[in-house]
Amino acid sequence: MTIHAQVEQRRQERCAAAKARATHAITRGHRGTEDDNSQTVEHGFTVTTLDGTPTDFVPVHQQVAYTEEVAALRAHGYEPLGFGYVRRL
């Protein structure tokens, strides 16, 4: 097995482990809001159940460090697991 195949196999194993522990999935996105004839776009994470039902939105700045993303998710009661998965605390 080549080194690339080993790396890919390990990545898939880690992804499967994260999914097994997950209660929700997250995707980076945005949502629009309207206030007094003005429109704003709020960036953040859309939180969905594993079957795809939207449940929450965690706002973060568009360009933010990973540690700030983790802090925002934890402040909303989610533990980041990687690979687009989180676990509800």
Coordinates of C-alpha atoms in Angstrom, one line a residue:
M1 CA 0.0 0.0 0.0
T2 CA 1.4 3.4 -1.0
I3 CA 1.8 6.2 1.5
H4 CA -1.0 8.1 -0.2
A5 CA -3.3 5.2 0.2
Q6 CA -2.4 4.8 3.9
V7 CA -3.0 8.5 4.5
E8 CA -6.4 8.3 2.7
Q9 CA -7.4 5.2 4.7
R10 CA -6.5 6.9 8.0
R11 CA -8.5 10.0 7.0
Q12 CA -11.5 7.9 6.2
E13 CA -11.2 6.1 9.5
R14 CA -11.0 9.4 11.4
C15 CA -14.0 10.7 9.5
A16 CA -16.0 7.6 10.3
A17 CA -15.1 7.9 14.0
A18 CA -16.2 11.5 14.0
K19 CA -19.5 10.6 12.3
A20 CA -20.1 7.8 14.8
R21 CA -19.9 10.3 17.8
A22 CA -21.8 13.1 16.1
T23 CA -25.2 14.3 16.9
H24 CA -25.3 17.1 14.3
A25 CA -23.5 18.2 11.1
I26 CA -22.3 21.7 10.3
T27 CA -21.7 23.6 7.1
R28 CA -20.2 27.0 6.6
G29 CA -22.9 29.3 5.3
H30 CA -24.7 32.6 5.7
R31 CA -28.2 33.9 6.1
G32 CA -29.8 37.1 5.3
T33 CA -31.8 39.3 7.7
E34 CA -33.9 42.4 7.1
D35 CA -34.2 45.3 9.5
D36 CA -36.0 48.6 8.7
N37 CA -35.6 48.4 4.9
S38 CA -31.9 47.2 5.1
Q39 CA -30.6 43.8 4.4
T40 CA -27.6 42.2 6.1
V41 CA -25.8 39.0 5.6
E42 CA -24.7 37.0 8.7
H43 CA -21.9 34.5 8.2
G44 CA -21.6 31.4 10.3
F45 CA -22.4 27.7 10.6
T46 CA -25.7 26.1 9.8
V47 CA -26.2 23.2 12.2
T48 CA -28.4 20.3 11.0
T49 CA -29.4 16.9 12.4
L50 CA -27.6 14.0 10.7
D51 CA -30.6 13.5 8.4
G52 CA -30.3 17.1 7.2
T53 CA -33.0 19.0 9.2
P54 CA -31.8 22.5 10.0
T55 CA -31.8 23.1 13.8
D56 CA -29.5 26.1 14.6
F57 CA -27.3 28.8 13.2
V58 CA -24.0 29.8 14.9
P59 CA -22.8 33.2 13.8
V60 CA -19.1 33.8 13.2
H61 CA -17.2 36.3 11.2
Q62 CA -16.5 35.5 7.5
Q63 CA -12.7 35.4 8.0
V64 CA -12.0 33.9 11.5
A65 CA -9.3 31.8 13.0
Y66 CA -10.1 28.1 13.8
T67 CA -9.8 28.7 17.5
E68 CA -12.5 31.4 17.3
E69 CA -14.8 29.0 15.3
V70 CA -14.3 26.3 18.0
A71 CA -15.1 28.9 20.7
A72 CA -18.3 30.0 19.0
L73 CA -19.5 26.5 18.5
R74 CA -18.7 25.6 22.2
A75 CA -20.5 28.8 23.3
H76 CA -23.6 27.5 21.5
G77 CA -23.3 24.1 23.1
Y78 CA -21.5 22.1 20.4
E79 CA -18.2 20.1 20.5
P80 CA -16.5 20.2 17.1
L81 CA -15.4 16.7 16.1
G82 CA -13.9 17.5 12.7
F83 CA -15.0 16.6 9.1
G84 CA -18.1 18.7 9.4
Y85 CA -19.5 17.0 12.5
V86 CA -20.3 18.2 16.0
R87 CA -21.7 16.7 19.2
R88 CA -24.3 18.5 21.3
L89 CA -23.0 19.1 24.8

